[in-house]
Amino acid sequence: MADSASLRMHLCTEQFGSRAPRGCRAAADGSLQWDGARRWGWLSRAPTAKPGQEAGSGAPLAALPALSGLRAVLLPQGFPDSVSPDYLPYQLWDSVQAFASSLSGSLATQAVLQGLGVGDAKASVSAATSTWLLKDSTGMLGRIIFAWWKGSKLDCNAKQWRLFADVLNDIAMFLEIMAPMYPVFFTMTVSISNLAKCIVGVAGGATRAALTMHQARRNNMADVSAKDSSQETVVNLAGLLVSLLMLPLVSDCPSLGFGCFILLTALHIYANYRAVRALVLETLNESRLQLVLKHFLQRGEVLEPASANQMEPLWTGFWPSLSLSLGVPLHHLVSSVSDLKQLVEGHREPYLLRWNQSHNQVQVALSQVAGPEAILRAATHGLVLGALQEDGPLPKELAELREQARAGPKKENWALVREIHQVLDTLFPKFLKGLQAAGWKTEKHHLEVDEWRATWPLSPEKKVL
């Protein structure tokens, strides 16, 4: 209160971002006199003083000019307000994994150079060149094929693919270390290793871009990306210096080098897991939607993003129990006029859904006017059908439908799908409101949706959501 009153007595005030404000008074000679003049100019950006803490008695990071300068060089402008709350823990663990990966990479590079004949007078330059070109061309083809095959799916499971990329990178470096031990298969081994590394480059780079979009909170994606690159460069430089000290010690003892690689790989995987687990994404993909919906159906509460992200599976997120396909072509759902009539009967939503109960498979055809909310409802509809196949508490109306599903034939159950539609007319608005209140961003999503859209004139009142 005293600080607020003091600021009101000033002629004017200024502050940098959310840092502690300083006031300005009129001096006797008519000049402006600022409180707490900055001793280090732009380098001194002390954080906002906490309640009960005097301004100027901030954390050591702001107290030391050198550390403040390092912060300005390595962290985005406006940090921490310009980035997501999970930025710092993620970047710290990401730096640890990058350091471990740098050291492992040095050991792998040394092994590849030895396999190519560096230091061996009998080695052929043309053979080494051919091996190198074959290795690079294999990787280039792999990069193109993987980007075509999985490029559109990387956003939906960014955390899982990020972790996958780093584990695959460790496997690639392991192959490189083992390659010189089997000269006959050296070319094939390093080609496979480079193929894996190129896949790592595509998956790691794409998911890093997706995470940068999540971290940037002031339309500052470029700044966040540039500072991430600076952090990575500093870490790689430190790794290079340590490698210069480490390699002479292990070059004459392969077992010691292999032992160091195993320890560094364990650290690399652990740091990656901690980094990915630190992320709190506020958009819903299929895994997070399934977790939140299951909790809602069982307890009537919507999990907050922090809780759901902690529960999200990272190792098994690629293989959900329910096969949910959004945006499938309409001809996959129906093959006759009678099928189409059954599908649209009593249906007013901008999507059509078919459930194959025996295969636990849900296919959804989307209307041309289906928006993000309609797609979210369609995914919720499919996941509710999947929940009928599982045990656990459910709301009364869904528990009754589960008994019908278990008693009925294991095939497409049109009547049950229509009854779920009616239940969702009451249930989904509550669920959607709970999502928004808990902090989820429902205006966009990371559900995997194909490009097929359809129209069905037999549906008289389609909603635009």
Tab-separated table of C-alpha atoms in Angstrom:
chain	number	residue	atom	x	y	z
A	1	MET	CA	0.000	0.000	0.000
A	2	ALA	CA	2.853	2.321	0.840
A	3	ASP	CA	4.492	1.654	-2.509
A	4	SER	CA	1.237	2.406	-4.340
A	5	ALA	CA	0.799	5.669	-2.459
A	6	SER	CA	4.407	6.605	-3.197
A	7	LEU	CA	3.941	5.975	-6.903
A	8	ARG	CA	0.821	8.165	-6.958
A	9	MET	CA	2.923	11.084	-5.633
A	10	HIS	CA	5.319	10.847	-8.583
A	11	LEU	CA	4.963	12.927	-11.712
A	12	CYS	CA	5.175	9.766	-13.802
A	13	THR	CA	6.359	6.178	-13.649
A	14	GLU	CA	7.902	3.617	-15.989
A	15	GLN	CA	8.503	-0.101	-15.909
A	16	PHE	CA	9.978	-2.779	-18.160
A	17	GLY	CA	7.437	-5.524	-18.794
A	18	SER	CA	6.327	-6.865	-15.416
A	19	ARG	CA	9.435	-5.596	-13.635
A	20	ALA	CA	9.191	-3.294	-10.619
A	21	PRO	CA	8.079	0.223	-11.635
A	22	ARG	CA	10.100	3.289	-10.737
A	23	GLY	CA	8.789	6.817	-10.249
A	24	CYS	CA	9.941	10.249	-11.293
A	25	ARG	CA	9.949	13.435	-9.213
A	26	ALA	CA	10.660	17.046	-10.061
A	27	ALA	CA	14.128	18.155	-8.932
A	28	ALA	CA	14.843	21.639	-7.564
A	29	ASP	CA	16.471	22.707	-10.857
A	30	GLY	CA	13.428	21.644	-12.844
A	31	SER	CA	14.899	18.395	-14.177
A	32	LEU	CA	13.373	14.952	-13.773
A	33	GLN	CA	14.809	12.787	-11.014
A	34	TRP	CA	14.150	9.048	-11.360
A	35	ASP	CA	14.056	6.764	-8.367
A	36	GLY	CA	16.548	3.875	-8.304
A	37	ALA	CA	18.669	4.955	-11.278
A	38	ARG	CA	19.829	1.965	-13.257
A	39	ARG	CA	23.477	1.355	-12.575
A	40	TRP	CA	23.916	-1.017	-15.544
A	41	GLY	CA	21.576	0.509	-18.131
A	42	TRP	CA	19.766	-2.059	-20.250
A	43	LEU	CA	21.505	-4.932	-18.506
A	44	SER	CA	19.777	-4.268	-15.187
A	45	ARG	CA	16.272	-5.672	-15.471
A	46	ALA	CA	15.356	-6.619	-11.951
A	47	PRO	CA	12.252	-8.749	-11.552
A	48	THR	CA	9.119	-7.446	-9.956
A	49	ALA	CA	9.533	-7.276	-6.196
A	50	LYS	CA	7.432	-9.842	-4.380
A	51	PRO	CA	5.148	-8.790	-1.530
A	52	GLY	CA	7.263	-7.993	1.479
A	53	GLN	CA	10.433	-7.731	-0.603
A	54	GLU	CA	12.099	-4.413	-1.238
A	55	ALA	CA	12.578	-3.319	-4.813
A	56	GLY	CA	16.188	-3.836	-5.765
A	57	SER	CA	16.635	-6.871	-3.510
A	58	GLY	CA	15.717	-9.292	-6.279
A	59	ALA	CA	17.131	-12.623	-7.221
A	60	PRO	CA	20.864	-13.060	-7.826
A	61	LEU	CA	20.157	-13.307	-11.542
A	62	ALA	CA	19.152	-9.641	-11.624
A	63	ALA	CA	21.686	-8.536	-9.026
A	64	LEU	CA	24.731	-9.433	-11.099
A	65	PRO	CA	25.286	-7.457	-14.311
A	66	ALA	CA	27.005	-10.360	-16.081
A	67	LEU	CA	24.126	-12.753	-15.406
A	68	SER	CA	21.598	-10.106	-16.416
A	69	GLY	CA	23.449	-9.650	-19.676
A	70	LEU	CA	23.527	-13.399	-20.258
A	71	ARG	CA	19.810	-13.524	-19.606
A	72	ALA	CA	19.195	-10.834	-22.224
A	73	VAL	CA	21.307	-12.740	-24.756
A	74	LEU	CA	19.851	-16.224	-24.187
A	75	LEU	CA	16.232	-15.628	-23.149
A	76	PRO	CA	13.395	-14.077	-25.196
A	77	GLN	CA	12.621	-10.417	-24.691
A	78	GLY	CA	10.047	-9.922	-21.965
A	79	PHE	CA	10.880	-13.230	-20.236
A	80	PRO	CA	9.081	-14.684	-18.299
A	81	ASP	CA	5.871	-12.915	-19.375
A	82	SER	CA	6.462	-13.375	-23.103
A	83	VAL	CA	6.646	-17.174	-22.907
A	84	SER	CA	4.566	-20.005	-21.477
A	85	PRO	CA	4.993	-20.951	-17.790
A	86	ASP	CA	6.623	-24.254	-18.731
A	87	TYR	CA	9.350	-22.545	-20.794
A	88	LEU	CA	12.131	-22.494	-18.198
A	89	PRO	CA	11.864	-26.105	-16.901
A	90	TYR	CA	11.619	-27.408	-20.461
A	91	GLN	CA	14.618	-25.420	-21.675
A	92	LEU	CA	16.752	-26.451	-18.694
A	93	TRP	CA	16.162	-30.166	-19.276
A	94	ASP	CA	16.471	-29.667	-23.023
A	95	SER	CA	19.916	-28.121	-22.477
A	96	VAL	CA	20.962	-31.110	-20.356
A	97	GLN	CA	19.899	-33.561	-23.064
A	98	ALA	CA	21.614	-31.490	-25.772
A	99	PHE	CA	24.867	-31.528	-23.775
A	100	ALA	CA	24.704	-35.309	-23.313
A	101	SER	CA	23.844	-35.771	-26.990
A	102	SER	CA	26.792	-33.593	-28.012
A	103	LEU	CA	29.234	-35.764	-26.065
A	104	SER	CA	27.672	-38.982	-27.398
A	105	GLY	CA	27.859	-37.573	-30.907
A	106	SER	CA	31.576	-36.938	-30.506
A	107	LEU	CA	32.153	-40.582	-29.577
A	108	ALA	CA	30.037	-41.740	-32.536
A	109	THR	CA	31.845	-39.411	-34.965
A	110	GLN	CA	35.208	-40.718	-33.788
A	111	ALA	CA	34.052	-44.291	-34.418
A	112	VAL	CA	32.797	-43.453	-37.947
A	113	LEU	CA	36.061	-41.727	-38.866
A	114	GLN	CA	38.004	-44.727	-37.635
A	115	GLY	CA	35.796	-47.000	-39.712
A	116	LEU	CA	36.405	-44.846	-42.798
A	117	GLY	CA	40.132	-45.332	-42.325
A	118	VAL	CA	41.242	-42.010	-40.881
A	119	GLY	CA	44.758	-42.616	-39.572
A	120	ASP	CA	45.150	-45.828	-41.577
A	121	ALA	CA	47.700	-45.582	-44.384
A	122	LYS	CA	46.105	-48.516	-46.202
A	123	ALA	CA	42.692	-46.877	-46.373
A	124	SER	CA	41.351	-45.863	-49.806
A	125	VAL	CA	40.154	-42.301	-50.286
A	126	SER	CA	37.770	-43.314	-53.071
A	127	ALA	CA	36.223	-46.068	-50.918
A	128	ALA	CA	35.736	-43.658	-48.019
A	129	THR	CA	34.177	-41.087	-50.374
A	130	SER	CA	31.795	-43.667	-51.840
A	131	THR	CA	30.730	-44.776	-48.368
A	132	TRP	CA	30.121	-41.173	-47.337
A	133	LEU	CA	28.067	-40.380	-50.453
A	134	LEU	CA	25.984	-43.538	-50.084
A	135	LYS	CA	25.363	-42.721	-46.432
A	136	ASP	CA	24.228	-39.179	-47.259
A	137	SER	CA	22.000	-40.182	-50.178
A	138	THR	CA	20.239	-42.811	-48.051
A	139	GLY	CA	19.527	-40.190	-45.412
A	140	MET	CA	18.184	-37.699	-47.958
A	141	LEU	CA	15.712	-40.216	-49.337
A	142	GLY	CA	14.664	-41.190	-45.818
A	143	ARG	CA	14.047	-37.568	-44.911
A	144	ILE	CA	11.724	-37.048	-47.871
A	145	ILE	CA	9.809	-40.294	-47.332
A	146	PHE	CA	9.331	-39.760	-43.602
A	147	ALA	CA	8.136	-36.162	-44.089
A	148	TRP	CA	5.564	-37.406	-46.620
A	149	TRP	CA	4.491	-40.330	-44.438
A	150	LYS	CA	4.224	-38.701	-41.009
A	151	GLY	CA	4.580	-34.954	-41.532
A	152	SER	CA	0.903	-34.152	-40.982
A	153	LYS	CA	0.785	-36.214	-37.773
A	154	LEU	CA	3.713	-34.607	-35.929
A	155	ASP	CA	1.651	-31.688	-34.572
A	156	CYS	CA	-0.947	-33.981	-33.023
A	157	ASN	CA	1.523	-35.851	-30.814
A	158	ALA	CA	4.407	-33.404	-30.609
A	159	LYS	CA	5.621	-34.645	-27.218
A	160	GLN	CA	5.640	-38.297	-28.217
A	161	TRP	CA	7.396	-37.625	-31.516
A	162	ARG	CA	9.934	-35.389	-29.771
A	163	LEU	CA	10.813	-38.198	-27.396
A	164	PHE	CA	10.801	-40.719	-30.248
A	165	ALA	CA	13.245	-38.578	-32.235
A	166	ASP	CA	15.770	-38.408	-29.413
A	167	VAL	CA	15.592	-42.126	-28.650
A	168	LEU	CA	16.049	-42.876	-32.354
A	169	ASN	CA	19.048	-40.531	-32.376
A	170	ASP	CA	20.620	-42.585	-29.577
A	171	ILE	CA	20.020	-45.771	-31.567
A	172	ALA	CA	21.673	-44.174	-34.609
A	173	MET	CA	24.755	-43.207	-32.602
A	174	PHE	CA	24.924	-46.708	-31.123
A	175	LEU	CA	25.015	-48.136	-34.654
A	176	GLU	CA	27.832	-45.741	-35.546
A	177	ILE	CA	29.878	-46.816	-32.543
A	178	MET	CA	29.356	-50.482	-33.375
A	179	ALA	CA	30.023	-50.087	-37.115
A	180	PRO	CA	33.869	-50.274	-37.008
A	181	MET	CA	33.674	-53.586	-35.155
A	182	TYR	CA	32.112	-55.222	-38.238
A	183	PRO	CA	34.011	-53.852	-41.263
A	184	VAL	CA	32.109	-56.046	-43.724
A	185	PHE	CA	28.827	-54.355	-42.790
A	186	PHE	CA	30.289	-50.901	-42.163
A	187	THR	CA	28.739	-49.163	-45.181
A	188	MET	CA	25.300	-50.668	-44.554
A	189	THR	CA	25.456	-49.840	-40.827
A	190	VAL	CA	26.419	-46.176	-41.255
A	191	SER	CA	23.805	-45.799	-44.016
A	192	ILE	CA	21.088	-47.101	-41.705
A	193	SER	CA	22.417	-44.840	-38.959
A	194	ASN	CA	22.285	-41.782	-41.192
A	195	LEU	CA	18.785	-42.737	-42.336
A	196	ALA	CA	17.716	-42.746	-38.686
A	197	LYS	CA	19.438	-39.401	-38.075
A	198	CYS	CA	17.638	-37.812	-40.995
A	199	ILE	CA	14.313	-39.037	-39.609
A	200	VAL	CA	15.391	-37.525	-36.299
A	201	GLY	CA	16.047	-34.231	-38.085
A	202	VAL	CA	12.551	-34.141	-39.572
A	203	ALA	CA	10.703	-35.260	-36.432
A	204	GLY	CA	12.820	-33.185	-34.051
A	205	GLY	CA	12.719	-30.023	-36.141
A	206	ALA	CA	8.989	-30.211	-36.831
A	207	THR	CA	8.039	-30.887	-33.219
A	208	ARG	CA	10.402	-28.151	-32.022
A	209	ALA	CA	8.521	-25.715	-34.276
A	210	ALA	CA	5.208	-26.898	-32.788
A	211	LEU	CA	6.540	-26.420	-29.255
A	212	THR	CA	7.838	-22.956	-30.156
A	213	MET	CA	4.305	-21.992	-31.184
A	214	HIS	CA	3.126	-23.155	-27.763
A	215	GLN	CA	5.855	-21.269	-25.873
A	216	ALA	CA	5.511	-17.957	-27.712
A	217	ARG	CA	2.823	-15.849	-26.008
A	218	ARG	CA	3.326	-12.442	-27.623
A	219	ASN	CA	3.508	-13.326	-31.299
A	220	ASN	CA	7.246	-13.715	-30.713
A	221	MET	CA	7.867	-17.084	-32.350
A	222	ALA	CA	10.936	-15.791	-34.167
A	223	ASP	CA	12.501	-14.469	-30.961
A	224	VAL	CA	11.775	-17.676	-29.030
A	225	SER	CA	13.204	-19.769	-31.871
A	226	ALA	CA	16.299	-17.571	-32.200
A	227	LYS	CA	17.032	-17.696	-28.467
A	228	ASP	CA	16.536	-21.463	-28.465
A	229	SER	CA	19.143	-21.653	-31.206
A	230	SER	CA	21.492	-19.493	-29.126
A	231	GLN	CA	21.023	-21.729	-26.093
A	232	GLU	CA	21.703	-24.821	-28.189
A	233	THR	CA	24.856	-23.222	-29.617
A	234	VAL	CA	26.189	-22.448	-26.146
A	235	VAL	CA	25.470	-25.999	-24.992
A	236	ASN	CA	27.099	-27.501	-28.086
A	237	LEU	CA	30.146	-25.284	-27.585
A	238	ALA	CA	30.452	-26.530	-24.007
A	239	GLY	CA	30.039	-30.087	-25.274
A	240	LEU	CA	32.772	-29.506	-27.843
A	241	LEU	CA	35.211	-28.299	-25.196
A	242	VAL	CA	34.463	-31.282	-22.945
A	243	SER	CA	34.777	-33.636	-25.926
A	244	LEU	CA	38.277	-32.322	-26.621
A	245	LEU	CA	39.223	-33.421	-23.123
A	246	MET	CA	37.289	-36.699	-23.175
A	247	LEU	CA	38.239	-38.195	-26.552
A	248	PRO	CA	42.010	-38.556	-25.892
A	249	LEU	CA	41.180	-40.425	-22.693
A	250	VAL	CA	38.898	-42.988	-24.343
A	251	SER	CA	40.502	-43.342	-27.788
A	252	ASP	CA	42.896	-46.080	-26.616
A	253	CYS	CA	40.290	-47.889	-24.514
A	254	PRO	CA	37.169	-48.858	-26.491
A	255	SER	CA	35.479	-50.365	-23.446
A	256	LEU	CA	35.844	-47.084	-21.547
A	257	GLY	CA	34.442	-45.169	-24.500
A	258	PHE	CA	31.501	-47.540	-24.778
A	259	GLY	CA	30.846	-47.232	-21.042
A	260	CYS	CA	30.831	-43.426	-21.334
A	261	PHE	CA	28.401	-43.693	-24.246
A	262	ILE	CA	25.987	-45.856	-22.246
A	263	LEU	CA	26.032	-43.407	-19.304
A	264	LEU	CA	25.560	-40.403	-21.591
A	265	THR	CA	22.717	-42.150	-23.423
A	266	ALA	CA	20.952	-42.890	-20.127
A	267	LEU	CA	21.318	-39.223	-19.125
A	268	HIS	CA	20.114	-38.134	-22.562
A	269	ILE	CA	16.941	-40.236	-22.436
A	270	TYR	CA	16.181	-39.234	-18.840
A	271	ALA	CA	16.647	-35.517	-19.545
A	272	ASN	CA	14.455	-35.806	-22.633
A	273	TYR	CA	11.720	-37.499	-20.656
A	274	ARG	CA	11.850	-34.788	-17.989
A	275	ALA	CA	11.824	-32.049	-20.619
A	276	VAL	CA	8.807	-33.454	-22.447
A	277	ARG	CA	7.010	-34.189	-19.169
A	278	ALA	CA	7.521	-30.539	-18.116
A	279	LEU	CA	5.431	-29.329	-21.073
A	280	VAL	CA	1.872	-28.190	-20.368
A	281	LEU	CA	0.015	-27.958	-23.677
A	282	GLU	CA	-3.402	-26.290	-23.476
A	283	THR	CA	-4.721	-27.733	-26.719
A	284	LEU	CA	-6.439	-31.108	-26.907
A	285	ASN	CA	-5.134	-34.033	-28.890
A	286	GLU	CA	-6.742	-37.468	-28.765
A	287	SER	CA	-4.750	-38.665	-25.733
A	288	ARG	CA	-5.426	-35.576	-23.640
A	289	LEU	CA	-9.077	-35.434	-24.706
A	290	GLN	CA	-9.528	-39.068	-23.719
A	291	LEU	CA	-7.969	-38.451	-20.281
A	292	VAL	CA	-10.046	-35.340	-19.632
A	293	LEU	CA	-13.270	-36.930	-20.881
A	294	LYS	CA	-12.768	-40.092	-18.828
A	295	HIS	CA	-12.220	-38.007	-15.682
A	296	PHE	CA	-15.304	-35.923	-16.516
A	297	LEU	CA	-17.520	-38.968	-17.041
A	298	GLN	CA	-16.344	-40.607	-13.820
A	299	ARG	CA	-16.221	-37.589	-11.487
A	300	GLY	CA	-18.073	-34.769	-13.214
A	301	GLU	CA	-14.939	-32.581	-13.172
A	302	VAL	CA	-12.664	-31.376	-15.956
A	303	LEU	CA	-8.935	-31.853	-15.456
A	304	GLU	CA	-6.781	-28.753	-15.798
A	305	PRO	CA	-4.080	-28.774	-18.496
A	306	ALA	CA	-1.267	-29.261	-15.961
A	307	SER	CA	-2.877	-32.394	-14.499
A	308	ALA	CA	-3.818	-33.906	-17.848
A	309	ASN	CA	-0.351	-33.331	-19.299
A	310	GLN	CA	1.216	-35.114	-16.336
A	311	MET	CA	-1.020	-38.122	-16.970
A	312	GLU	CA	-0.607	-38.193	-20.757
A	313	PRO	CA	1.181	-41.367	-21.953
A	314	LEU	CA	4.491	-40.590	-23.654
A	315	TRP	CA	5.759	-44.044	-24.588
A	316	THR	CA	2.463	-45.617	-25.663
A	317	GLY	CA	0.682	-42.532	-27.032
A	318	PHE	CA	0.987	-43.784	-30.611
A	319	TRP	CA	-1.290	-46.801	-30.067
A	320	PRO	CA	-4.659	-45.770	-28.563
A	321	SER	CA	-7.094	-48.538	-27.657
A	322	LEU	CA	-9.833	-46.935	-29.773
A	323	SER	CA	-9.288	-46.404	-33.500
A	324	LEU	CA	-10.739	-42.914	-34.086
A	325	SER	CA	-10.613	-41.552	-37.649
A	326	LEU	CA	-11.827	-37.997	-38.290
A	327	GLY	CA	-12.472	-36.609	-41.754
A	328	VAL	CA	-12.857	-39.934	-43.564
A	329	PRO	CA	-14.556	-40.083	-46.985
A	330	LEU	CA	-18.290	-40.675	-46.830
A	331	HIS	CA	-18.087	-43.775	-49.041
A	332	HIS	CA	-16.147	-45.506	-46.249
A	333	LEU	CA	-19.186	-45.138	-43.989
A	334	VAL	CA	-22.025	-46.129	-46.310
A	335	SER	CA	-22.407	-48.404	-49.307
A	336	SER	CA	-26.163	-48.181	-49.936
A	337	VAL	CA	-29.088	-45.782	-49.716
A	338	SER	CA	-30.441	-47.622	-46.671
A	339	ASP	CA	-27.096	-47.226	-44.887
A	340	LEU	CA	-27.140	-43.503	-45.604
A	341	LYS	CA	-30.700	-43.147	-44.309
A	342	GLN	CA	-29.789	-44.953	-41.090
A	343	LEU	CA	-26.742	-42.775	-40.634
A	344	VAL	CA	-28.516	-39.415	-40.970
A	345	GLU	CA	-31.777	-40.338	-39.234
A	346	GLY	CA	-32.448	-37.923	-36.377
A	347	HIS	CA	-29.030	-36.367	-36.893
A	348	ARG	CA	-28.528	-32.593	-36.894
A	349	GLU	CA	-24.791	-32.244	-36.268
A	350	PRO	CA	-22.296	-31.398	-39.061
A	351	TYR	CA	-20.722	-34.833	-38.916
A	352	LEU	CA	-21.759	-38.443	-39.503
A	353	LEU	CA	-20.380	-41.266	-37.391
A	354	ARG	CA	-20.151	-45.023	-37.751
A	355	TRP	CA	-19.056	-47.319	-34.922
A	356	ASN	CA	-17.748	-50.793	-35.597
A	357	GLN	CA	-18.130	-52.291	-32.145
A	358	SER	CA	-16.314	-55.551	-32.849
A	359	HIS	CA	-13.149	-53.739	-33.969
A	360	ASN	CA	-13.626	-50.794	-31.557
A	361	GLN	CA	-13.335	-48.480	-34.538
A	362	VAL	CA	-15.047	-45.116	-35.013
A	363	GLN	CA	-15.086	-43.362	-38.376
A	364	VAL	CA	-16.362	-39.802	-38.750
A	365	ALA	CA	-17.296	-37.989	-41.940
A	366	LEU	CA	-17.279	-34.206	-41.574
A	367	SER	CA	-19.522	-31.660	-43.235
A	368	GLN	CA	-18.149	-28.757	-45.257
A	369	VAL	CA	-19.304	-26.424	-42.464
A	370	ALA	CA	-17.813	-28.354	-39.531
A	371	GLY	CA	-15.672	-26.044	-37.375
A	372	PRO	CA	-13.289	-26.756	-34.488
A	373	GLU	CA	-16.105	-27.143	-31.970
A	374	ALA	CA	-17.983	-29.600	-34.165
A	375	ILE	CA	-14.790	-31.646	-34.671
A	376	LEU	CA	-14.233	-31.607	-30.911
A	377	ARG	CA	-17.792	-32.884	-30.383
A	378	ALA	CA	-17.312	-35.586	-33.030
A	379	ALA	CA	-14.124	-36.765	-31.285
A	380	THR	CA	-15.922	-36.687	-27.934
A	381	HIS	CA	-18.760	-38.721	-29.443
A	382	GLY	CA	-16.315	-41.344	-30.663
A	383	LEU	CA	-14.457	-41.503	-27.342
A	384	VAL	CA	-17.735	-41.879	-25.438
A	385	LEU	CA	-18.539	-44.879	-27.631
A	386	GLY	CA	-15.109	-46.258	-26.812
A	387	ALA	CA	-15.779	-45.726	-23.106
A	388	LEU	CA	-18.792	-48.032	-23.395
A	389	GLN	CA	-16.329	-50.850	-24.078
A	390	GLU	CA	-14.421	-50.247	-20.843
A	391	ASP	CA	-15.162	-50.780	-17.162
A	392	GLY	CA	-15.504	-47.980	-14.643
A	393	PRO	CA	-18.162	-45.577	-13.381
A	394	LEU	CA	-20.249	-43.686	-15.919
A	395	PRO	CA	-23.233	-41.320	-15.702
A	396	LYS	CA	-26.524	-43.177	-15.368
A	397	GLU	CA	-27.678	-42.682	-18.952
A	398	LEU	CA	-24.338	-43.898	-20.326
A	399	ALA	CA	-24.194	-46.848	-17.922
A	400	GLU	CA	-27.538	-48.034	-19.295
A	401	LEU	CA	-26.269	-47.690	-22.847
A	402	ARG	CA	-23.165	-49.669	-21.939
A	403	GLU	CA	-25.331	-52.567	-20.847
A	404	GLN	CA	-27.183	-52.410	-24.161
A	405	ALA	CA	-23.883	-52.320	-26.086
A	406	ARG	CA	-22.550	-55.389	-24.283
A	407	ALA	CA	-25.786	-57.273	-24.749
A	408	GLY	CA	-26.206	-56.379	-28.421
A	409	PRO	CA	-24.457	-57.719	-31.542
A	410	LYS	CA	-20.808	-56.785	-32.095
A	411	LYS	CA	-21.266	-54.752	-35.272
A	412	GLU	CA	-22.340	-51.286	-36.407
A	413	ASN	CA	-24.986	-50.209	-33.919
A	414	TRP	CA	-26.889	-47.343	-35.536
A	415	ALA	CA	-29.480	-47.018	-32.756
A	416	LEU	CA	-26.830	-46.774	-30.059
A	417	VAL	CA	-24.975	-44.069	-31.999
A	418	ARG	CA	-28.210	-42.055	-32.237
A	419	GLU	CA	-28.867	-42.405	-28.518
A	420	ILE	CA	-25.349	-41.154	-27.748
A	421	HIS	CA	-26.186	-38.140	-29.933
A	422	GLN	CA	-29.123	-37.365	-27.660
A	423	VAL	CA	-27.021	-37.797	-24.521
A	424	LEU	CA	-24.363	-35.457	-25.923
A	425	ASP	CA	-26.960	-32.766	-26.570
A	426	THR	CA	-27.044	-32.344	-22.785
A	427	LEU	CA	-23.594	-33.581	-21.830
A	428	PHE	CA	-21.321	-31.881	-24.366
A	429	PRO	CA	-22.252	-28.231	-23.578
A	430	LYS	CA	-21.384	-28.887	-19.916
A	431	PHE	CA	-18.146	-30.583	-20.927
A	432	LEU	CA	-17.212	-27.754	-23.300
A	433	LYS	CA	-17.919	-25.112	-20.660
A	434	GLY	CA	-15.813	-27.062	-18.167
A	435	LEU	CA	-12.935	-27.251	-20.652
A	436	GLN	CA	-12.953	-23.505	-21.156
A	437	ALA	CA	-13.181	-22.818	-17.421
A	438	ALA	CA	-10.250	-25.173	-16.726
A	439	GLY	CA	-8.004	-23.306	-19.159
A	440	TRP	CA	-8.192	-25.455	-22.293
A	441	LYS	CA	-8.132	-23.712	-25.677
A	442	THR	CA	-11.215	-25.045	-27.449
A	443	GLU	CA	-11.045	-22.648	-30.391
A	444	LYS	CA	-8.296	-24.871	-31.814
A	445	HIS	CA	-7.183	-28.444	-31.342
A	446	HIS	CA	-4.487	-30.967	-32.229
A	447	LEU	CA	-6.783	-33.787	-33.233
A	448	GLU	CA	-5.706	-35.715	-36.301
A	449	VAL	CA	-8.194	-34.780	-39.031
A	450	ASP	CA	-8.055	-35.797	-42.674
A	451	GLU	CA	-9.084	-33.463	-45.501
A	452	TRP	CA	-12.244	-35.252	-46.682
A	453	ARG	CA	-15.507	-33.273	-46.363
A	454	ALA	CA	-19.015	-34.230	-47.447
A	455	THR	CA	-22.603	-33.052	-47.786
A	456	TRP	CA	-25.738	-35.064	-47.084
A	457	PRO	CA	-28.991	-33.420	-48.227
A	458	LEU	CA	-31.051	-35.944	-46.228
A	459	SER	CA	-29.963	-34.100	-43.074
A	460	PRO	CA	-32.353	-31.133	-42.841
A	461	GLU	CA	-30.902	-29.166	-39.882
A	462	LYS	CA	-27.140	-29.322	-39.745
A	463	LYS	CA	-25.512	-27.184	-37.095
A	464	VAL	CA	-22.476	-25.005	-37.742
A	465	LEU	CA	-20.256	-25.195	-34.617
